[in-house]
Coordinates of C-alpha atoms and ligand atoms in Angstrom, one line a residue:
X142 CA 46.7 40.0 -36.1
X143 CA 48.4 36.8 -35.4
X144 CA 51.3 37.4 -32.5
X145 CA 51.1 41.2 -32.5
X146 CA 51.7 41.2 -28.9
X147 CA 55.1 38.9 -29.5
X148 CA 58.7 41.1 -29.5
X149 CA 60.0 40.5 -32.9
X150 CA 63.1 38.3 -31.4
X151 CA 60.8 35.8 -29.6
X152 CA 58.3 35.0 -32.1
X153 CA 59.7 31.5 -33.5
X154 CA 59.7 30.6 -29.4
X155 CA 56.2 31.8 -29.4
X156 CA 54.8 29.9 -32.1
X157 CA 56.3 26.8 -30.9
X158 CA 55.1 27.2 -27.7
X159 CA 51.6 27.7 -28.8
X160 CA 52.3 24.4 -30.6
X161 CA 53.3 22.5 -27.6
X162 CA 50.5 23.8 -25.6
X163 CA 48.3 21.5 -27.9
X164 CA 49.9 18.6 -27.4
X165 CA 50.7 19.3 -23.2
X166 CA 47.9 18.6 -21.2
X167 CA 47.4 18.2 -17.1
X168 CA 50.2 21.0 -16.2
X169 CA 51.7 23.4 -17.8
X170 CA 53.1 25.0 -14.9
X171 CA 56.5 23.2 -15.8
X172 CA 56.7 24.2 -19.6
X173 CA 59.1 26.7 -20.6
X174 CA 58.4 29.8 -22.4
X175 CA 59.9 32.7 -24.1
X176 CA 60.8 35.6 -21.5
X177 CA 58.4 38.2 -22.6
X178 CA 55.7 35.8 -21.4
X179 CA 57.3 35.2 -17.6
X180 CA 55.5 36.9 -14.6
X181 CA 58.3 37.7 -11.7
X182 CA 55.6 36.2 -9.3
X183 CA 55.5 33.0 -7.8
X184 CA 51.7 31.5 -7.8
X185 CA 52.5 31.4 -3.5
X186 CA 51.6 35.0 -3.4
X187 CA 48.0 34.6 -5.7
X188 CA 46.0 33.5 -2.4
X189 CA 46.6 37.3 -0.9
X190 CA 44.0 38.0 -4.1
X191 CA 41.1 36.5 -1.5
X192 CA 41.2 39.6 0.6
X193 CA 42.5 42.5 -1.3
X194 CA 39.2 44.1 0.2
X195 CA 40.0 43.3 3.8
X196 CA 36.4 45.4 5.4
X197 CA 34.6 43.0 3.2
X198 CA 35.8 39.8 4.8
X199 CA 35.7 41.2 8.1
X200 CA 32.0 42.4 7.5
X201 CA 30.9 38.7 6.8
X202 CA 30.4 38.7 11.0
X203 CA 28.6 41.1 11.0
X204 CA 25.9 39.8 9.6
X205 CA 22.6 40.1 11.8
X206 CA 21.1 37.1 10.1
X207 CA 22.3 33.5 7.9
X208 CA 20.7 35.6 5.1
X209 CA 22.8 38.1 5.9
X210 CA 26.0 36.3 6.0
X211 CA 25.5 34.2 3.1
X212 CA 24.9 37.6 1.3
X213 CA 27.9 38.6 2.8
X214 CA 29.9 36.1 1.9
X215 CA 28.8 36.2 -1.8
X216 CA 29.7 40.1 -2.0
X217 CA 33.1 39.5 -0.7
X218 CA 33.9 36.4 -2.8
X219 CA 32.3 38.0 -6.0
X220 CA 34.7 41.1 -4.8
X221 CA 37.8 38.9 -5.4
X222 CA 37.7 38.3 -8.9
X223 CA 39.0 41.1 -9.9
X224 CA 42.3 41.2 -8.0
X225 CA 42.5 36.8 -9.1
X226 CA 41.6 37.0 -12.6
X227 CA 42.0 40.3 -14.5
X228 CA 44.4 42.9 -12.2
X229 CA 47.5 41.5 -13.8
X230 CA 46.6 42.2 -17.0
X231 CA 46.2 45.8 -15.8
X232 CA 49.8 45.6 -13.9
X233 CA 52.1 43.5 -16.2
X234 CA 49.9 44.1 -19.7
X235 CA 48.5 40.4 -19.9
X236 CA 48.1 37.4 -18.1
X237 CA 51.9 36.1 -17.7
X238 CA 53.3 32.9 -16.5
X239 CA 54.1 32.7 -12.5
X240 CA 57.1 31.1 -11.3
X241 CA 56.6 28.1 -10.4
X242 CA 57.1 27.6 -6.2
X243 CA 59.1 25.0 -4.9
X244 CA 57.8 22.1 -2.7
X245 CA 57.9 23.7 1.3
X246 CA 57.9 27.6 -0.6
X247 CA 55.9 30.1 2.1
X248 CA 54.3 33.4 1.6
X249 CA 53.3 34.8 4.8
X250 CA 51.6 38.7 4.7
X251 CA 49.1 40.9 6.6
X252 CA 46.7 43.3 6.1
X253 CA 47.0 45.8 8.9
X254 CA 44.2 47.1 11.4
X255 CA 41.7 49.7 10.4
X256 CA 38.5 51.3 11.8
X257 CA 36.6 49.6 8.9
X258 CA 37.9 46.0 10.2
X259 CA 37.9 44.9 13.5
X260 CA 41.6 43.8 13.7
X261 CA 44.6 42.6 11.4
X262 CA 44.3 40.5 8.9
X263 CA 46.8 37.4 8.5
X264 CA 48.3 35.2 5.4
X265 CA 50.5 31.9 5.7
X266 CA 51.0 30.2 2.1
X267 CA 52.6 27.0 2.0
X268 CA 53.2 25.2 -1.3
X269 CA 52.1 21.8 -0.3
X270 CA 53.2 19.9 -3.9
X271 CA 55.5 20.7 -6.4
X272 CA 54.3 17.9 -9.0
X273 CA 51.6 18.5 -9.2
X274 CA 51.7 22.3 -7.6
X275 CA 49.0 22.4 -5.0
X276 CA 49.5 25.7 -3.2
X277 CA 47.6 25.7 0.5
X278 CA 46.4 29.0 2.0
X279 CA 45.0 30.1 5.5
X280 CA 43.5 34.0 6.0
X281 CA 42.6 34.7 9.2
X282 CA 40.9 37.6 10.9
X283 CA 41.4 36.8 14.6
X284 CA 39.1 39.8 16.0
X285 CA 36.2 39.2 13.6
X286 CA 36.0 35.4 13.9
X287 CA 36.5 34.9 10.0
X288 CA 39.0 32.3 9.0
X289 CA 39.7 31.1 5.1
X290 CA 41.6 27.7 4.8
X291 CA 41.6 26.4 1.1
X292 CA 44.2 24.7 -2.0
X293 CA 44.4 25.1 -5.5
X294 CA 46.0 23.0 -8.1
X295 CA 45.0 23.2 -12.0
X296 CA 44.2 20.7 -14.6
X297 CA 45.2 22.6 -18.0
X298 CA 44.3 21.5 -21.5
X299 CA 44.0 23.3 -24.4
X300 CA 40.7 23.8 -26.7
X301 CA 40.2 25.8 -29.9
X302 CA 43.1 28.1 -29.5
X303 CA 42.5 28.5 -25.5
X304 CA 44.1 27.3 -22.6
X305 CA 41.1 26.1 -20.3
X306 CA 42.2 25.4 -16.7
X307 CA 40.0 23.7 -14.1
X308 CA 41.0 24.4 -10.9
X309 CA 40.9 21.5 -8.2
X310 CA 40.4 22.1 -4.4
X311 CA 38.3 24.4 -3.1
X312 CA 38.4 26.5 0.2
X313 CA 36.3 26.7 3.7
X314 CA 35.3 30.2 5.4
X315 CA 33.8 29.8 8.9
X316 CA 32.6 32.8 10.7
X317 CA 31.8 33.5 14.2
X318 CA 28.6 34.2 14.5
X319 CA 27.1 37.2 17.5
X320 CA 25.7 34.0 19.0
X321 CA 28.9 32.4 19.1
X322 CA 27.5 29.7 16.5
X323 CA 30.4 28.9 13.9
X324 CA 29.0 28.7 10.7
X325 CA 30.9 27.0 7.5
X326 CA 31.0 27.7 3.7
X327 CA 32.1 25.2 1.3
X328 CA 33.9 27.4 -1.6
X329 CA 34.6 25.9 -4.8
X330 CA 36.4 27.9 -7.8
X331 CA 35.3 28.5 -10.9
X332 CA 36.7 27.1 -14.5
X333 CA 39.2 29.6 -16.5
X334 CA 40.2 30.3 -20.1
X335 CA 42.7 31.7 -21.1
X336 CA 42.0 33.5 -24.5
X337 CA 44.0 36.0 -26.6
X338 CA 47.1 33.3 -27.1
X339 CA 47.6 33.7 -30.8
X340 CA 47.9 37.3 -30.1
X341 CA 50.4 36.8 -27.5
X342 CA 48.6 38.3 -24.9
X343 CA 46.7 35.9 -22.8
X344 CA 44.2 37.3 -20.8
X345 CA 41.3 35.2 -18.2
X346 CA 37.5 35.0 -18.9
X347 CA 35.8 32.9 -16.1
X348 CA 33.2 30.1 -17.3
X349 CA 30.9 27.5 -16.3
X350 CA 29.8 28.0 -12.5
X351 CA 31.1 28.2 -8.9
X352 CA 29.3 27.0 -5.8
X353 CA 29.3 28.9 -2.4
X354 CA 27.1 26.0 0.1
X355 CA 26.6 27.3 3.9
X356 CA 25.8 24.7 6.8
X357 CA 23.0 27.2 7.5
X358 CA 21.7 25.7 3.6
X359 CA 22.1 29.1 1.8
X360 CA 23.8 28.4 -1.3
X361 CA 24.8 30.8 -3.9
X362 CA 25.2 29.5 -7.8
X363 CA 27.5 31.2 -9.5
X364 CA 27.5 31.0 -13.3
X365 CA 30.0 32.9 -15.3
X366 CA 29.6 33.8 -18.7
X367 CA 31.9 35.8 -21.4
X368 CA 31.4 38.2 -24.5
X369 CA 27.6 37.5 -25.9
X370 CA 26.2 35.6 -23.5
X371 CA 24.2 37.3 -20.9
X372 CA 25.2 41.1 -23.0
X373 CA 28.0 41.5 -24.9
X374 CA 29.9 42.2 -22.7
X375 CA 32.9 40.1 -21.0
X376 CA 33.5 38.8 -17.3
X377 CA 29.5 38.7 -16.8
X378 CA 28.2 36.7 -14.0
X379 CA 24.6 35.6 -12.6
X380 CA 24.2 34.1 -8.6
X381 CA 21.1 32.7 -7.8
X382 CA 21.1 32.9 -3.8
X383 CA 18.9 29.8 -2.6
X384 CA 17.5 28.6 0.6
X385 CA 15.7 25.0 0.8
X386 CA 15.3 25.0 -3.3
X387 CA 13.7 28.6 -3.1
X388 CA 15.2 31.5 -5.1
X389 CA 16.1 34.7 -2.3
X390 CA 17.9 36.8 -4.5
X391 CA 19.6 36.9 -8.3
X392 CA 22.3 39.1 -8.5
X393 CA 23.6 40.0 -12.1
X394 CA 26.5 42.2 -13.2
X395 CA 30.4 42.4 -14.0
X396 CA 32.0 40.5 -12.1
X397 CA 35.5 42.9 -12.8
X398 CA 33.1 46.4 -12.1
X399 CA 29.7 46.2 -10.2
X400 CA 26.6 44.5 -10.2
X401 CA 22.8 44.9 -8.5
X402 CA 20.9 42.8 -6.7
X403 CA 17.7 42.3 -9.4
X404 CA 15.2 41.7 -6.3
X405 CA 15.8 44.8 -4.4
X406 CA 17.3 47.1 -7.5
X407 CA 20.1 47.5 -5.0
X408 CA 24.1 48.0 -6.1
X409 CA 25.4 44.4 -4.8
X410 CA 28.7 44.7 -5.2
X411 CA 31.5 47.4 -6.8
X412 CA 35.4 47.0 -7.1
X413 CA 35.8 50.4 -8.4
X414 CA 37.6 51.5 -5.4
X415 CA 41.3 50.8 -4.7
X416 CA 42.2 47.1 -3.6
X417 CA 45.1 46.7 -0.7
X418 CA 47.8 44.4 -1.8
X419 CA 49.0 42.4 1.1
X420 CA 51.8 43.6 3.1
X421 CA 55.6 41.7 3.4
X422 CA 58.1 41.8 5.7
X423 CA 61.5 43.1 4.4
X424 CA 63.5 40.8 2.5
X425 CA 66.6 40.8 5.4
X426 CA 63.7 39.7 7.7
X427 CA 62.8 37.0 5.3
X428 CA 63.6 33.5 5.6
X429 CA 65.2 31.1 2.8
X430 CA 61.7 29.4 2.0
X431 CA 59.7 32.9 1.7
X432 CA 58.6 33.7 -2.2
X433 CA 60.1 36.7 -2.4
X434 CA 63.4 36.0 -0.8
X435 CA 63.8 32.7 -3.0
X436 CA 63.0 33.7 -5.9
X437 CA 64.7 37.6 -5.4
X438 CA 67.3 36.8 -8.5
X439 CA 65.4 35.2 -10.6
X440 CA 62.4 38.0 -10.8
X441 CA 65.0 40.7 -10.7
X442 CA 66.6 39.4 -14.0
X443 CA 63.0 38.9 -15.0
X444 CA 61.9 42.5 -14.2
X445 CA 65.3 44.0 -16.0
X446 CA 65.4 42.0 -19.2
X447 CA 68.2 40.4 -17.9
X448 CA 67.0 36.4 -18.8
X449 CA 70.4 35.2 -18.5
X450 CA 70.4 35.7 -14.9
X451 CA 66.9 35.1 -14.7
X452 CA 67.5 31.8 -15.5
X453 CA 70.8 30.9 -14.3
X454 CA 69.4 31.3 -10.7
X455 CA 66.3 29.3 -12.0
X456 CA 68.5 26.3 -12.7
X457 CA 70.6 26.7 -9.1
X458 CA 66.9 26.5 -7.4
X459 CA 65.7 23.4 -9.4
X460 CA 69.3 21.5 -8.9
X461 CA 69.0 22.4 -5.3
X462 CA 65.3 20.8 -5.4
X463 CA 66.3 18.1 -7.2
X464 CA 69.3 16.9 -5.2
X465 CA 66.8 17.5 -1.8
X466 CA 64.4 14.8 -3.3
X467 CA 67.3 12.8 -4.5
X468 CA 68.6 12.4 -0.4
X469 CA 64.9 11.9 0.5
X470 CA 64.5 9.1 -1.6
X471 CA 68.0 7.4 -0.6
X472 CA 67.0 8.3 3.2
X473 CA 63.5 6.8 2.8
X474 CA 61.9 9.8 4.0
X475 CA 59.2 12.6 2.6
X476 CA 59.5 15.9 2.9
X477 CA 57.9 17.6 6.0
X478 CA 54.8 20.1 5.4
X479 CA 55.3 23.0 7.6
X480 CA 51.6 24.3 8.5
X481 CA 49.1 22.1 6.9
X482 CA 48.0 18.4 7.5
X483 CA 46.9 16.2 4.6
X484 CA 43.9 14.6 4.8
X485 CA 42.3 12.2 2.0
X486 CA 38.8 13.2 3.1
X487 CA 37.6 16.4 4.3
X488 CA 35.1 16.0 7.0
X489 CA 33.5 19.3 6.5
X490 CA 33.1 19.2 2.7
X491 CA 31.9 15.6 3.0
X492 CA 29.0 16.7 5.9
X493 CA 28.0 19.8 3.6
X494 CA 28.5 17.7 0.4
X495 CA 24.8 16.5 1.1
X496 CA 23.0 20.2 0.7
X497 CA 25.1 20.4 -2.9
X498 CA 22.5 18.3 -4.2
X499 CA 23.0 17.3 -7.9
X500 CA 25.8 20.3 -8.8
X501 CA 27.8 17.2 -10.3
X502 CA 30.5 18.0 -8.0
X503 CA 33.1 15.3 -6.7
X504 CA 31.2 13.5 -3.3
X505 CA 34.6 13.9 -1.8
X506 CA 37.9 16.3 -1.5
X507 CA 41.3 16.2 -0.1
X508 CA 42.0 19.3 2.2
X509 CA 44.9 21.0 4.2
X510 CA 44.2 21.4 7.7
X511 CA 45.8 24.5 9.1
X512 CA 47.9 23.3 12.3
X513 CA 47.7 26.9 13.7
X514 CA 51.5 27.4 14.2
X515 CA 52.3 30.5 11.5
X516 CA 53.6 33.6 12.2
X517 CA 51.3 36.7 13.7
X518 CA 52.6 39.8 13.3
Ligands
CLR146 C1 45.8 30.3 -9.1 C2 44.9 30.5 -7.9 C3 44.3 31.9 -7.9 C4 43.6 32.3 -9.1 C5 44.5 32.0 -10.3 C6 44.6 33.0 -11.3 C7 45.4 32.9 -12.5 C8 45.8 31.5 -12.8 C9 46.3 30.8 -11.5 C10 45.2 30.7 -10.5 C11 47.0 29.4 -11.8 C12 48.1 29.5 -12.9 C13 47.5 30.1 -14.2 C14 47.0 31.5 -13.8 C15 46.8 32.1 -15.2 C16 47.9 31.6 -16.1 C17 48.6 30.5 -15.3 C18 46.5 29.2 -14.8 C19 44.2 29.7 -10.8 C20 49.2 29.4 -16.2 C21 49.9 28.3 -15.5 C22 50.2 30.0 -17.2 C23 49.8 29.7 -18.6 C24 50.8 30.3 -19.5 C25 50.2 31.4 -20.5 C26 49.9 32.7 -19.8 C27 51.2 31.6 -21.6 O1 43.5 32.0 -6.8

């Protein structure tokens, strides 16, 4: 029933946060809500969820053939959606709200060498906006010849009792190919809901579609569906795998478990296996700027039950923020991004823009350009 998820204490603070949602729209990332509801986890650590499966990003070079990649690329991206849109719910009980990174916050992580990958695995996450957040991410797998660059912000508004978020930006893999040919694949992200609000215990279901477009003109359509759609079951998804308007291969399943490959009859993908959460330095190697270091106060007195402290050192981090912008502005200066350049336009998703073809997608996006100057462990 109605809030059965909600401590008994925090239920008023529930019910008029619910409220507010209503009335909130654009970003709720800002909003303040009771404690039960706060994640200890800053949103600059969600991009390490694109390769929690690090043998399936590496493999995309492997491919013999563009069918090959582009099938490859699918499997790993598919392989994701797990770790970004339902582990959580299995580690903290629910979908929960992250902290909320700083302008100039970094997240910087690795995914160490293995038989099954070529090489290590990098991660440098800058938060590249605070208002709105737009986090910018870079994975890289030097040996293989497989980079990711992307950003994420959300539009939130709230529809028939759900939170419905569309995320905005999208993200680039190019791979190496044996030929020494670089291909690219424009990413874009699917739409979210967040259901099970009245019950205080959010969780995700994916909708609408997602669109994986390679310069090679393989494109995968993704469409994501939830409880009695496709089945009744939840977190279902169909890709149709296209080249030049023809249909290659439709791949159907659970996007959370496994799914098949309808042509062939084959097992396409399956996250039944363990994931590999990114690996941090230490905190006494950390610097100032790094998630985990920042915000070490805050998501211990969020871990303990201790909100008072959670939320004193919540406060020193915003006056600090707020007094940095203050001497910007009276110094006529901007703050300085650290590893990404701005650009209006992206080149890349503007050339490839053209094989999209009538996916109702924007003509043009902003994107982050890596400058190649993080840290390799
Ligand atoms: C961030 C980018 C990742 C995928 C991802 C997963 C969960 C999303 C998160 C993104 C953005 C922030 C988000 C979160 C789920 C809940 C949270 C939308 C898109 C909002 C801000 C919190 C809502 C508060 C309720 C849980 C009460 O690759």
């Amino acid at each position: 029933n109605y809030q059965q998820a909600v401590p008994a204490a925090q239920k008023s603070t529930w019910a008029s946060f619910v409220k507010s949602l209503a009335s909130v729209s654009g970003d709720l990332s800002s909003m303040t809500a009771p404690p039960f509801i706060l994640s200890p986890t800053s949103l600059t650590e969600f991009p390490a969820y694109w390769n929690e499966r690090p043998a399936l990003f590496a493999a995309i070079a492997d491919g013999k053939t563009e069918e090959d990649r582009a099938l490859a690329v699918l499997k790993w991206f598919i392989s994701t959606l797990k770790s970004q849109y339902t582990s959580r719910n299995e580690s903290m009980g629910s979908e929960k709200k992250p902290l909320n990174p700083v302008l100039g916050e970094l997240f910087y992580g690795m995914w160490p060498d293995a038989p099954d990958r070529g090489g290590v695995t990098t991660l440098v996450v800058e938060q590249v906006s605070h208002h709105p957040p737009i986090t910018a991410f870079r994975i890289e797998n030097k040996a293989k010849g497989v980079v990711l660059t992307g950003h994420n912000a959300q539009k939130t508004s709230f529809s028939a009792g759900s939170i419905i978020v569309k995320q905005v930006g999208h993200a680039l893999l190019t791979v190496q190919t044996a030929e020494g040919a670089l291909e690219e694949y424009i990413i874009t992200l699917p739409k979210l809901r967040i259901d099970g609000i009245w019950y205080g215990s959010p969780y995700i279901e994916l909708t609408d579609t997602s669109y994986i477009q390679s310069s090679t003109g393989w494109l995968s359509t993704v469409d994501y569906k939830g409880k009695g759609y496709f089945s009744g079951k939840t977190h279902q998804f169909k890709a149709t795998v296209t080249k030049d308007g023809m249909t290659k291969h439709v791949i159907d399943g659970l996007w959370h478990t496994t799914s098949k490959d309808t042509t062939t009859g084959a097992t396409f993908h399956d996250v039944s296996s363990p994931k590999e959460e990114v690996v941090v330095a230490p905190l006494e190697e950390q610097g100032e700027w790094e998630s985990r270091k920042l915000w070490f106060n805050v998501a211990k007195g969020i871990r303990e039950g201790n909100y008072d402290a959670a939320s004193k050192d919540k406060t020193r981090i915003e006056v600090d923020q707020r007094k940095r912008r203050q001497t910007e502005r009276e110094a006529g200066t901007t703050w300085e991004l650290k590893h990404f350049t701005h650009l209006d336009n992206d080149p890349v998703y503007e050339r490839l823009y053209k094989l999209f073809k009538g996916t109702g997608l924007p003509e043009k996006e902003d994107v982050y350009v890596y400058r190649d100057n993080g840290p390799h462990p």
